[in-house]
XYZ file of C-alpha atoms in Angstrom:
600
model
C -20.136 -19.879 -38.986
C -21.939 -17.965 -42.002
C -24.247 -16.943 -39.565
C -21.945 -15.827 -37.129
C -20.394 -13.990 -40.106
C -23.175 -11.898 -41.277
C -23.801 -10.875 -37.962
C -20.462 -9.408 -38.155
C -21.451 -6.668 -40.624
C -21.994 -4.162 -38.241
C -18.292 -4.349 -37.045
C -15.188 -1.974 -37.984
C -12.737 -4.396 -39.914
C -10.292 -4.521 -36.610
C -13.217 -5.898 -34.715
C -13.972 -8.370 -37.208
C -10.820 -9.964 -37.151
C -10.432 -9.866 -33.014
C -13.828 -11.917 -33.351
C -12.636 -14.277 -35.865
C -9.619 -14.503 -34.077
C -11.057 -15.146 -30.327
C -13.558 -17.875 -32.452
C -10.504 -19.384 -33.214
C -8.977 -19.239 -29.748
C -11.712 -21.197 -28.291
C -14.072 -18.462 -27.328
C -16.799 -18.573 -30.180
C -19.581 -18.841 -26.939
C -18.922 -15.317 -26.696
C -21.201 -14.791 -29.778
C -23.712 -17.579 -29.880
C -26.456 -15.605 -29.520
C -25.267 -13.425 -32.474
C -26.970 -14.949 -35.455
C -30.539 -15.012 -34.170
C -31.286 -12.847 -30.447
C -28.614 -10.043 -30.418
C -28.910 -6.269 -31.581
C -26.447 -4.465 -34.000
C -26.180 -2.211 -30.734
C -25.335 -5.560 -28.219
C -22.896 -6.349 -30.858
C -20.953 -3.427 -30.903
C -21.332 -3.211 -27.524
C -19.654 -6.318 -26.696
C -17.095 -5.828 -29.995
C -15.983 -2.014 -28.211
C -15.271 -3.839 -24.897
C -13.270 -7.198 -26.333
C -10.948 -4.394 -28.752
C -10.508 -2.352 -25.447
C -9.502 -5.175 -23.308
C -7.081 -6.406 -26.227
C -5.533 -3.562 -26.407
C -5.035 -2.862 -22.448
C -3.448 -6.366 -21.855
C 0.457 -5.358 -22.983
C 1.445 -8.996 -22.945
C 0.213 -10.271 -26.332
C -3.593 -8.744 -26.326
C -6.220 -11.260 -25.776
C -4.906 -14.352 -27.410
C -1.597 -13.360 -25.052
C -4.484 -13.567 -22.166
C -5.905 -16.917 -22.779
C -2.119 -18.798 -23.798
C -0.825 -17.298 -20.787
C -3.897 -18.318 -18.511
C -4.060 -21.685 -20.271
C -0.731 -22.327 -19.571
C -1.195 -21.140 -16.020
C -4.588 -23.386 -15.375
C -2.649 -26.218 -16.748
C 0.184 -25.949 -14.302
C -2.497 -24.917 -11.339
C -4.438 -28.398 -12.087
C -1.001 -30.573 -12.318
C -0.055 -28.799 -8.997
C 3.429 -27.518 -10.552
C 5.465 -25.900 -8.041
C 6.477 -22.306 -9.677
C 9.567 -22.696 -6.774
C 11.103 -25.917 -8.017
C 14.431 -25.818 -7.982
C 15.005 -22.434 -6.362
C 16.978 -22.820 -2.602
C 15.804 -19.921 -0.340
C 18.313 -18.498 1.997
C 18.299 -15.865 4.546
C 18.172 -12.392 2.175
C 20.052 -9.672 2.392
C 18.819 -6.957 4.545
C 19.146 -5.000 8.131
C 17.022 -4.970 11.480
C 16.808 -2.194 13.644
C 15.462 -1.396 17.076
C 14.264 2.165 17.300
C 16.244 4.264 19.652
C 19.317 1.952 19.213
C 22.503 3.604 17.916
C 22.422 1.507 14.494
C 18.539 3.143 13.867
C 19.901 6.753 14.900
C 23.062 6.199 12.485
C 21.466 4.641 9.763
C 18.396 7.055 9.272
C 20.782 10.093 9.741
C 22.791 9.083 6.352
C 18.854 8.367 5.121
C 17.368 11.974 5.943
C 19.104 13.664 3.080
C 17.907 11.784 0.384
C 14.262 12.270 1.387
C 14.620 15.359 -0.926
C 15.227 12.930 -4.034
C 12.223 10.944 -3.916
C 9.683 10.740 -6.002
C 6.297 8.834 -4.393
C 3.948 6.425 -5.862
C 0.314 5.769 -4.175
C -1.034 2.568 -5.191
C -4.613 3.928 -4.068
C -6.323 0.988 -3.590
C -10.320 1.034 -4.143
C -13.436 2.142 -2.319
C -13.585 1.337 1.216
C -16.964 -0.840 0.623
C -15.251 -3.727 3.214
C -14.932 -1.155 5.872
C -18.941 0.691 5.581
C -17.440 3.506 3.883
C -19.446 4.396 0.172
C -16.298 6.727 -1.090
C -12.752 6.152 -1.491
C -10.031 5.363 1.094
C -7.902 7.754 0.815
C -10.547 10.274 1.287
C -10.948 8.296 5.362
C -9.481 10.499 8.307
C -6.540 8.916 9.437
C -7.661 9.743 12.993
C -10.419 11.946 14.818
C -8.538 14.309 16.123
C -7.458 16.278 13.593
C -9.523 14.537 10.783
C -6.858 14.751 8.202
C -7.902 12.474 5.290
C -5.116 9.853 4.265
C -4.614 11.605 0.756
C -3.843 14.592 2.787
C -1.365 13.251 4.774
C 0.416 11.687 2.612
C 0.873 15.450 0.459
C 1.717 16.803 3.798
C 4.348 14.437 4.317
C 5.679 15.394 1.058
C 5.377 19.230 1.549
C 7.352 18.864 4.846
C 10.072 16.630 3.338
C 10.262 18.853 0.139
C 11.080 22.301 2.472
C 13.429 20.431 4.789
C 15.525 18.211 2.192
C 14.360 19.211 -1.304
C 17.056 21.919 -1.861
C 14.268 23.845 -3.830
C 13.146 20.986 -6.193
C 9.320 20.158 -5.921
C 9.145 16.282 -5.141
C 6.451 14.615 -7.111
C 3.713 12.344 -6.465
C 1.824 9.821 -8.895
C -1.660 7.848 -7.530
C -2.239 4.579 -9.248
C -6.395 5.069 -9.721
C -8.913 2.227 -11.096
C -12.371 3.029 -12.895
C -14.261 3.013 -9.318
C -11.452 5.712 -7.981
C -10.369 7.915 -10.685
C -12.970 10.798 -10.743
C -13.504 10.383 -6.778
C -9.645 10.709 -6.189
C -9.424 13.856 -8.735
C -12.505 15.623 -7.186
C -11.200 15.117 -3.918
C -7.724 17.285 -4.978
C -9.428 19.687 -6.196
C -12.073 20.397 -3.988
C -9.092 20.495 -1.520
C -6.542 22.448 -3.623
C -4.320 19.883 -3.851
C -4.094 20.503 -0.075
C -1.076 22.755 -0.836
C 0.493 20.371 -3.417
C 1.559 22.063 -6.779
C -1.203 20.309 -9.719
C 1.823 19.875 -11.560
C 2.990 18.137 -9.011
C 0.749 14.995 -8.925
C 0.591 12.521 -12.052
C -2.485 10.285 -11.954
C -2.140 7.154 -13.581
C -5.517 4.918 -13.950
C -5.370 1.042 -14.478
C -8.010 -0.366 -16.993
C -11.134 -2.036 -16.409
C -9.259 -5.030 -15.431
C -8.865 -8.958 -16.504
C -11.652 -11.159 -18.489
C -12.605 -13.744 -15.567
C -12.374 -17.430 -16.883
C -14.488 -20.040 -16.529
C -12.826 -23.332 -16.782
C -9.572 -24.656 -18.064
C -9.426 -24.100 -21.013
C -9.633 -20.259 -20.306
C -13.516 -19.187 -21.435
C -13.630 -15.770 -20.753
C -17.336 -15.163 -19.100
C -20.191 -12.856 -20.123
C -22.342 -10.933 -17.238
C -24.994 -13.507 -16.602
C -28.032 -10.868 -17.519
C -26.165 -9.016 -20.618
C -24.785 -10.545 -22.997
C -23.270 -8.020 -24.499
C -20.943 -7.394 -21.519
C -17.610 -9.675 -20.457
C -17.044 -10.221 -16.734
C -13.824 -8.379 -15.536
C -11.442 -8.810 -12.582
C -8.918 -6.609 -11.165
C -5.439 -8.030 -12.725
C -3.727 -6.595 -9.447
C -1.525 -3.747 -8.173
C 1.577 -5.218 -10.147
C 0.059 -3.170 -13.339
C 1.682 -0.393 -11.643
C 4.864 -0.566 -12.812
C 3.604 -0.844 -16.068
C 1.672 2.159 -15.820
C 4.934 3.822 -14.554
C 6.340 2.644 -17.689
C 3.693 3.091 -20.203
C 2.774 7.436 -18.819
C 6.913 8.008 -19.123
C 6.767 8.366 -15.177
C 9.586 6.706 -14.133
C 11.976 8.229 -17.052
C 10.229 11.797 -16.364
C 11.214 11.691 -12.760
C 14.911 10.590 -13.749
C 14.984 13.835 -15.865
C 13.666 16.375 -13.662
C 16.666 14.979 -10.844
C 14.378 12.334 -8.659
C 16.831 9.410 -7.482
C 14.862 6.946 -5.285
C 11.177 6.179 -5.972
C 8.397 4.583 -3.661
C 5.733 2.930 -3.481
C 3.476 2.639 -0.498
C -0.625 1.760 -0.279
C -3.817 3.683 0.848
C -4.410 3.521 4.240
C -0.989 3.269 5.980
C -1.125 6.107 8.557
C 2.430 4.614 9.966
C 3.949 4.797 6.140
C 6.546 6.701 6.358
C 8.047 7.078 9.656
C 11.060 4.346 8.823
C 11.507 6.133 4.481
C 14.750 7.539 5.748
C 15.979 4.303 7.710
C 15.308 2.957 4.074
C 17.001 5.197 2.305
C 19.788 5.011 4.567
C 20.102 1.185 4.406
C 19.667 1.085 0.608
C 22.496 3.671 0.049
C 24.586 1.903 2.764
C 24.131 -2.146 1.095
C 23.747 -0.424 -2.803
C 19.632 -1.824 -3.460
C 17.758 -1.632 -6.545
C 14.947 -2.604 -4.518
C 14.416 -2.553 -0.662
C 11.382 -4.062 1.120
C 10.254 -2.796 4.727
C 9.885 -5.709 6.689
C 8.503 -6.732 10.085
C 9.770 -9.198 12.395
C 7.869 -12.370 11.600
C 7.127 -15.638 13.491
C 8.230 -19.106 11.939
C 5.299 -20.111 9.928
C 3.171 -16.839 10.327
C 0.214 -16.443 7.932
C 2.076 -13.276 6.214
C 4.474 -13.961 3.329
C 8.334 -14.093 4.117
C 10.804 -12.495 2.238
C 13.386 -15.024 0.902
C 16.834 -15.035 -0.946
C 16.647 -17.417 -4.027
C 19.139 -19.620 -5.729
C 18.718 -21.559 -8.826
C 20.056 -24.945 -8.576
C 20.844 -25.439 -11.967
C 21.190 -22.148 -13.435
C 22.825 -20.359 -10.515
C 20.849 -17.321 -10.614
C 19.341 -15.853 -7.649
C 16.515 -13.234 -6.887
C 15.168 -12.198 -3.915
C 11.257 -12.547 -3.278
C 8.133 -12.374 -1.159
C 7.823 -16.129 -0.715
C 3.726 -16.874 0.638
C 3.907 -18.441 3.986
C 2.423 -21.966 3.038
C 5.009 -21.960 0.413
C 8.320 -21.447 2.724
C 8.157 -24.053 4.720
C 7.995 -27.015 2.393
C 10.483 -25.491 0.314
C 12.816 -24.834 2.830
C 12.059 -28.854 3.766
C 12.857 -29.957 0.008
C 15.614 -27.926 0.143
C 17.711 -29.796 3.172
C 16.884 -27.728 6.101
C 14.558 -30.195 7.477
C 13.227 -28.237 10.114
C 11.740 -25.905 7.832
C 10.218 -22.033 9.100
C 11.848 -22.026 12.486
C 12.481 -18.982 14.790
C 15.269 -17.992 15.079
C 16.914 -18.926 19.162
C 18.370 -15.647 19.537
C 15.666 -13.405 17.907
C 12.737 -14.900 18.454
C 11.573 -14.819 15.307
C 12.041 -16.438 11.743
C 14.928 -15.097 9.836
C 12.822 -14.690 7.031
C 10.998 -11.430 7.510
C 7.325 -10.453 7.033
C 6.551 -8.375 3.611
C 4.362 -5.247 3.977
C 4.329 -4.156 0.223
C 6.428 -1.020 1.132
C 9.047 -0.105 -1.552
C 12.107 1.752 -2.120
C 13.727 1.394 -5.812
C 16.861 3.521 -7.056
C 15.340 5.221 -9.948
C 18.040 4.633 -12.782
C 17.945 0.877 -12.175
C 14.435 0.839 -11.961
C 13.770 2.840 -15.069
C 16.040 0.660 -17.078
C 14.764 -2.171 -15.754
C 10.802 -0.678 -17.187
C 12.349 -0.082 -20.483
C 13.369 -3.327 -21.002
C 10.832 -4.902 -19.938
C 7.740 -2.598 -19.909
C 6.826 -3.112 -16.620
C 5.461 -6.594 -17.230
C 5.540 -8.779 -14.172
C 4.839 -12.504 -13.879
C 1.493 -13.715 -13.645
C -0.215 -16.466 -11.350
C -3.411 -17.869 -11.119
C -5.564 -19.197 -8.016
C -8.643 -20.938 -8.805
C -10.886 -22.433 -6.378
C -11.740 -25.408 -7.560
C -15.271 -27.371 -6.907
C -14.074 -31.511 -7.703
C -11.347 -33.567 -6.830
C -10.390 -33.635 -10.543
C -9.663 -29.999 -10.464
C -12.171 -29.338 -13.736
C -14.457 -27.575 -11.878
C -14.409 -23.409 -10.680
C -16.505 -22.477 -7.990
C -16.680 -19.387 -9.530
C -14.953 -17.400 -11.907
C -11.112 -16.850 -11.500
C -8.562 -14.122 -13.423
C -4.784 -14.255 -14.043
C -2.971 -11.486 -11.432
C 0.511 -9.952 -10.664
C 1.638 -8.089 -7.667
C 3.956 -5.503 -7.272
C 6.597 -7.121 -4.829
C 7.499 -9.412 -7.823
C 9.787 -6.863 -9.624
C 12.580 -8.894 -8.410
C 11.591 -11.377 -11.150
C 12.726 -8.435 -13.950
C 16.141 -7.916 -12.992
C 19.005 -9.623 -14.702
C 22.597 -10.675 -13.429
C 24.363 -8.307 -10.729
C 21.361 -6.487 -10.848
C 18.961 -9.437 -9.134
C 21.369 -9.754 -6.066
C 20.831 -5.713 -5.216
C 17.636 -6.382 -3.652
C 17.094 -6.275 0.328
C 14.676 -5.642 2.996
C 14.414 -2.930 6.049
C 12.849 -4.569 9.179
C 11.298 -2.804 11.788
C 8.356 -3.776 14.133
C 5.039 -3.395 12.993
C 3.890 -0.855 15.763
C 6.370 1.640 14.350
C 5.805 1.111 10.349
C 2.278 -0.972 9.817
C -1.182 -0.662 10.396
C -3.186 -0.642 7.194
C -6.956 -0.005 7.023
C -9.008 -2.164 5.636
C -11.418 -4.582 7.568
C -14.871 -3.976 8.720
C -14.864 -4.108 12.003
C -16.974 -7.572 12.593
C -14.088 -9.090 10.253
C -11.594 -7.397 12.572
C -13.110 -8.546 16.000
C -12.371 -12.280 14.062
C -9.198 -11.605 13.257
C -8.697 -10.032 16.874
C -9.811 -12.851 18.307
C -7.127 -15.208 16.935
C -4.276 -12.847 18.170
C -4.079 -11.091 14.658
C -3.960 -7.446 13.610
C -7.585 -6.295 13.152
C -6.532 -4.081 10.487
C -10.013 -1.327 11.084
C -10.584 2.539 11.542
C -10.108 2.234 15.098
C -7.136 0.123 15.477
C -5.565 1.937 12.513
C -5.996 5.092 14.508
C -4.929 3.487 17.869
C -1.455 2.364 16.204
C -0.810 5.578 14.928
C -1.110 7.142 18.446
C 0.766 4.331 19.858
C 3.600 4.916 16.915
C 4.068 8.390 17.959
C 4.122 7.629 21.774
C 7.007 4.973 21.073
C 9.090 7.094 19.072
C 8.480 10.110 22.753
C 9.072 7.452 25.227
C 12.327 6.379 23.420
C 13.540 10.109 23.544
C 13.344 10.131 27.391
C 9.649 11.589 27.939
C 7.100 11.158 30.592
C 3.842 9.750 28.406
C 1.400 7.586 30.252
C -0.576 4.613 28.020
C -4.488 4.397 28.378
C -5.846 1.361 29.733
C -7.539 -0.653 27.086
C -11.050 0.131 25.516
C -13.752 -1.907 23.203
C -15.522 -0.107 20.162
C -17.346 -1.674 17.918
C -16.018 -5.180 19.326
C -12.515 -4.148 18.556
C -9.676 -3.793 22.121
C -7.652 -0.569 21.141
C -5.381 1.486 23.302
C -7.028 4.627 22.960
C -4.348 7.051 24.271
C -3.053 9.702 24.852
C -4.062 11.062 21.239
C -0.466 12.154 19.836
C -0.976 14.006 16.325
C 2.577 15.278 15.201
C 2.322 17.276 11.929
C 5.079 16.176 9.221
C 6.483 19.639 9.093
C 6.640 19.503 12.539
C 8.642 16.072 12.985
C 8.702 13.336 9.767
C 10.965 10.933 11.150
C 12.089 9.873 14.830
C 15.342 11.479 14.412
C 13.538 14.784 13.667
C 11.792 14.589 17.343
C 14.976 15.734 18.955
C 14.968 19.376 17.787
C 10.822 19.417 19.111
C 11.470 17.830 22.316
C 14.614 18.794 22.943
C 14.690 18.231 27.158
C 12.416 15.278 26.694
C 12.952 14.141 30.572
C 10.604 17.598 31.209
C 7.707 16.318 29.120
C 4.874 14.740 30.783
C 1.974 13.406 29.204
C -0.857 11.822 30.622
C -2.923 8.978 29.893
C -6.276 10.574 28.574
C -4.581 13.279 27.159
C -4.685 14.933 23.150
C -1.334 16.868 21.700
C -2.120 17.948 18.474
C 1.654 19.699 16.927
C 1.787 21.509 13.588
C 4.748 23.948 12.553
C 8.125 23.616 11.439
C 9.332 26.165 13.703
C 7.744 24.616 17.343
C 9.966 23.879 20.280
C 8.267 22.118 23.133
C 11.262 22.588 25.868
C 8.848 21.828 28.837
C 5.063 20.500 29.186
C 2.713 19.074 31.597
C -0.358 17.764 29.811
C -3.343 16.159 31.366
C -6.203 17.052 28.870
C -6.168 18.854 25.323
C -3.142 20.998 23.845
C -3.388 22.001 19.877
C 0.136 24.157 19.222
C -0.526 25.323 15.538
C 2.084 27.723 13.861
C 2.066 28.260 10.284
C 5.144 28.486 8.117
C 7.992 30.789 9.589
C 6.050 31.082 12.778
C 7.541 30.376 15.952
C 6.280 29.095 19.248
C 8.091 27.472 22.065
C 6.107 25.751 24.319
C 8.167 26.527 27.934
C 6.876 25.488 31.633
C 3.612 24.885 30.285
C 0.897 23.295 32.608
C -2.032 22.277 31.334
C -4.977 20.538 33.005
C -8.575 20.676 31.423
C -11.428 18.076 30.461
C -9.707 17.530 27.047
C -11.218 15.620 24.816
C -13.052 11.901 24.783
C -13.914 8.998 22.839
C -17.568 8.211 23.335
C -19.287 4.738 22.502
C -21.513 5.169 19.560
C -22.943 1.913 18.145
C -25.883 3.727 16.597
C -24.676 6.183 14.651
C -25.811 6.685 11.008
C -22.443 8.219 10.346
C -19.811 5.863 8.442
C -16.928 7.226 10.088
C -17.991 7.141 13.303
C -20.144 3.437 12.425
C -16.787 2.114 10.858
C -14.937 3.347 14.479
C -18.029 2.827 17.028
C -16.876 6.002 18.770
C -17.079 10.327 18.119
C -15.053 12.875 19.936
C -16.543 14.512 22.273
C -14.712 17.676 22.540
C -15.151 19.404 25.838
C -11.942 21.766 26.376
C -8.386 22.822 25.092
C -5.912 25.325 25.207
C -4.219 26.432 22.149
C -0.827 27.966 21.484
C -1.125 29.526 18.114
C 0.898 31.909 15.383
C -1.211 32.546 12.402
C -0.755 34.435 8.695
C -4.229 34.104 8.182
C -7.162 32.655 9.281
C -6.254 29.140 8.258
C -6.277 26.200 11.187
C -5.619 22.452 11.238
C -9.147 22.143 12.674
């Protein structure tokens, strides 16, 4: 130890102390090598990195790390059940069919509270998993137009802010890590915000993450070739309600007249067509918190969300629930059949979680300030022995952000519900190479890649048509890549042209003379577009800018269009991560321009 403490000379005072204090906390391997084979320089190094990490971790610093994960490890290895004594029930919550009077109804009284909505991007990482060396949100969300997600998502704000913002400028925040934060700004910039205010956008960046641990007793882990360095995890996207907390987001918004908040993830291109069915069902049933949902099968590998009741205490909340948890619960619990569907339905009356939000602002910003944000930690180590002393490799404590339910106290816990809708209309994230995808394929599971992302938002759009009354063929199925996708007709409606189903009545207002064929493109942007009567067999691009108006009126059009072409080969990540270009041979365009600017 007098070694150890000479070697300490080179320290401020603060990091002397976090040393002394970690030796103390069982982590004096940290500095082993101190005394005799490490530089004044190493030492600092790895002194600057434990006082950042200390600091970053809200819950008690470092020594709140290791009591919290050695708590945690200790209840992983006895197998405690973090659900005993909790009995789940159906939660409370609404399911709609879209074109159904109820879905009409409900997202009308939703619409005009799009203009109070503030938006939060949990912008997940780099898209290493799907070939791609930048960030997600910078992937097009489709070929045809090759908008990028981050641009979508601001021109789904734009449009909602003109149509329902009543003047007020709707803001958006974008949860960044270390990896994303300069690749996320550079991309707004180099796109001028892609019409977004810079005031408008807060960027909030989580730290460098966790310490990983290396046995029970939580040993935080140095890099195995530099000692000076600790090994770090990602502690989840749950740190983003503390962020929300910690940057005075949350309370900000409040001020400046923002009444719902959401939170949604990177690659989503189907995000927001149900936000107003939301916000209609959480004004109608008074939410804190509202989860979109999709219909779920009775033991389905996605987690379920459940209504919980304390058996002693009497308190409830209502929570994602993990799949291989549900069922034996629901078996301890007296309902000995467990996860079943449901005879009239189909499905299990516990619906699937997609980590889409909706939170009314006031109770969600008190709920921050008394609480910072915190949520509840877990910990899932994969263990090498029987005895369960043993890590294959490194673990980390994490939190997720559908746990906020866990914060809320009294009246307040039973205001949370859940928005189902099926997954072709509101889910179809992008995240999977596409040799992982053509696995998951395979065993009758969303593939979750570039093309099938694409595919479902086409197929979205033709849904919401065909349940208006119009004539749209479907393409037979294709193969990319080793992925089956539906290729077609390419539908691309811009936000400002249509945001919501209920918005496609006023463009397609006689849908019954719409007619669409199978290998078709429609490309739509312009708030002031009427398409009264249309028949498309190839490529139309109708592109108005703001106060421009075109109405699209016995229209035939029959050309080459444009096609998907096979490309295994290709050097290009986006058309690699796909297996296909566009081949664009021929289109007519409607347009009425300010200036020079096009959506192509």
């Amino acid at each position: 130890m007098e070694d150890l403490q000479r070697s300490l000379t080179v320290l401020s005072d603060p990091q002397k102390a976090l040393v002394r204090k970690l030796c103390s906390l069982g982590q004096s391997h940290l500095f082993a090598k101190w005394p005799c084979n490490t530089s004044p320089t190493s030492r600092r190094k790895l002194a600057t990195q434990l006082q950042e990490l200390d600091e970053a971790y809200a819950d008690g610093g470092l020594e709140g790390y290791i009591n919290n994960a050695k708590r945690l490890l200790s209840d992983s290895r006895e197998g405690v059940n973090p659900l005993e004594g909790w009995e789940p029930s159906v939660p409370e919550g609404e399911r709609f069919d879209l074109g159904t009077k109820e879905f009409e109804e409900t997202e009308s009284a939703g619409r005009p509270e799009l203009g109070k909505v503030g938006f939060v991007l949990v912008a997940g990482g780099l898209g290493e998993r799907l070939g791609y060396s930048s960030i997600k949100v910078g992937l097009p969300t489709e070929m045809a137009t090759e908008t990028c997600y981050l641009q979508y998502y601001i021109e789904y704000i734009l449009a909602v802010q003109v149509k329902y913002g009543e003047g007020k400028r709707l803001p958006l925040c974008i949860m960044t890590s270390g990896d994303t934060n300069e690749k996320t700004a550079k991309l707004l910039r180099k796109n001028n915000y892609f019409g977004m205010q810079k005031s408008q956008i807060t960027i909030v960046q989580q730290g460098q993450g966790v310490p990983a641990l290396m046995d029970n007793n939580a040993k935080m882990v140095l890099e195995e070739n530099d000692s000076s360095k600790i090994v770090t995890k990602p502690h989840g996207h749950g740190d983003v309600h503390a962020l929300l907390y910690t940057h005075g987001v949350a309370k900000r918004w409040l001020s400046d007249g923002i009444e719902w908040l959401t939170l949604f993830q990177d690659t989503n291109g189907l995000a927001f067509h149900t936000l107003p069915l939301m916000l209609g069902v959480s004004k109608k049933l008074d939410l804190i918190m509202n989860s979109l949902a999709v219909p779920r099968k009775a033991k389905q590998a996605i987690g379920g969300i459940a209504k919980l009741k304390h058996q002693t205490t009497g308190e409830y909340k209502t929570l994602n629930v993990e799949y291989n948890q549900l069922d034996p619960l629901l078996r301890a619990t007296g309902n000995l059949d467990g996860d079943v569907n449901d005879e009239k339905t189909g499905y299990s009356p516990f619906p699937g979680n997609i980590n889409q939000l909706l939170f009314k602002l006031d109770a969600y910003s008190d709920a921050l300030n008394r609480t910072k944000g915190l949520m509840p930690e877990f910990v899932n180590p994969k263990y090498k022995d029987d005895a369960k002393t043993v890590f294959k490799k490194p673990t980390r404590l994490e939190c997720m952000m559908q746990d906020f339910p866990t914060i809320l106290e009294g009246e307040d816990a039973k205001r949370v519900g859940f928005t189902s809708v099926s997954a072709d209309l509101c889910f179809s994230p992008v995240k999977n190479a596409t040799s992982d995808g053509a696995e998951l394929q395979a065993q009758n599971t969303q593939p979750g890649t570039a093309a099938s992302g694409e595919a479902d938002q086409f197929g979205a759009v033709r849904k919401i048509l065909v349940s208006l009354g119009c004539h749209v063929e479907t393409a037979s199925e294709e193969t990319y890549a080793g992925i089956q996708v539906v290729p077609g007709p390419a539908i691309v409606i811009k936000p400002n042209a249509a945001c919501c189903p209920g918005e496609y009545h006023r463009l397609f207002p006689t849908p019954d003379k719409v007619k669409i064929s199978a290998n078709s493109t429609l490309i739509v942007r312009g708030s002031e577009v009427t398409i009264e009567s249309l028949d498309l067999d190839g490529t139309l691009v109708v592109d108005a800018d703001e106060n421009k108006s075109i109405v699209v009126k016995d229209k035939i059009v029959k050309n080459e269009g444009w096609v998907k072409v096979a490309d295994d080969s290709s050097d290009d990540e986006i058309i690699k991560m796909r297996g296909y270009y566009i081949l664009r041979k021929e289109a007519d365009w409607i347009e009425e321009k300010n200036n020079s600017c096009a959506i192509l």
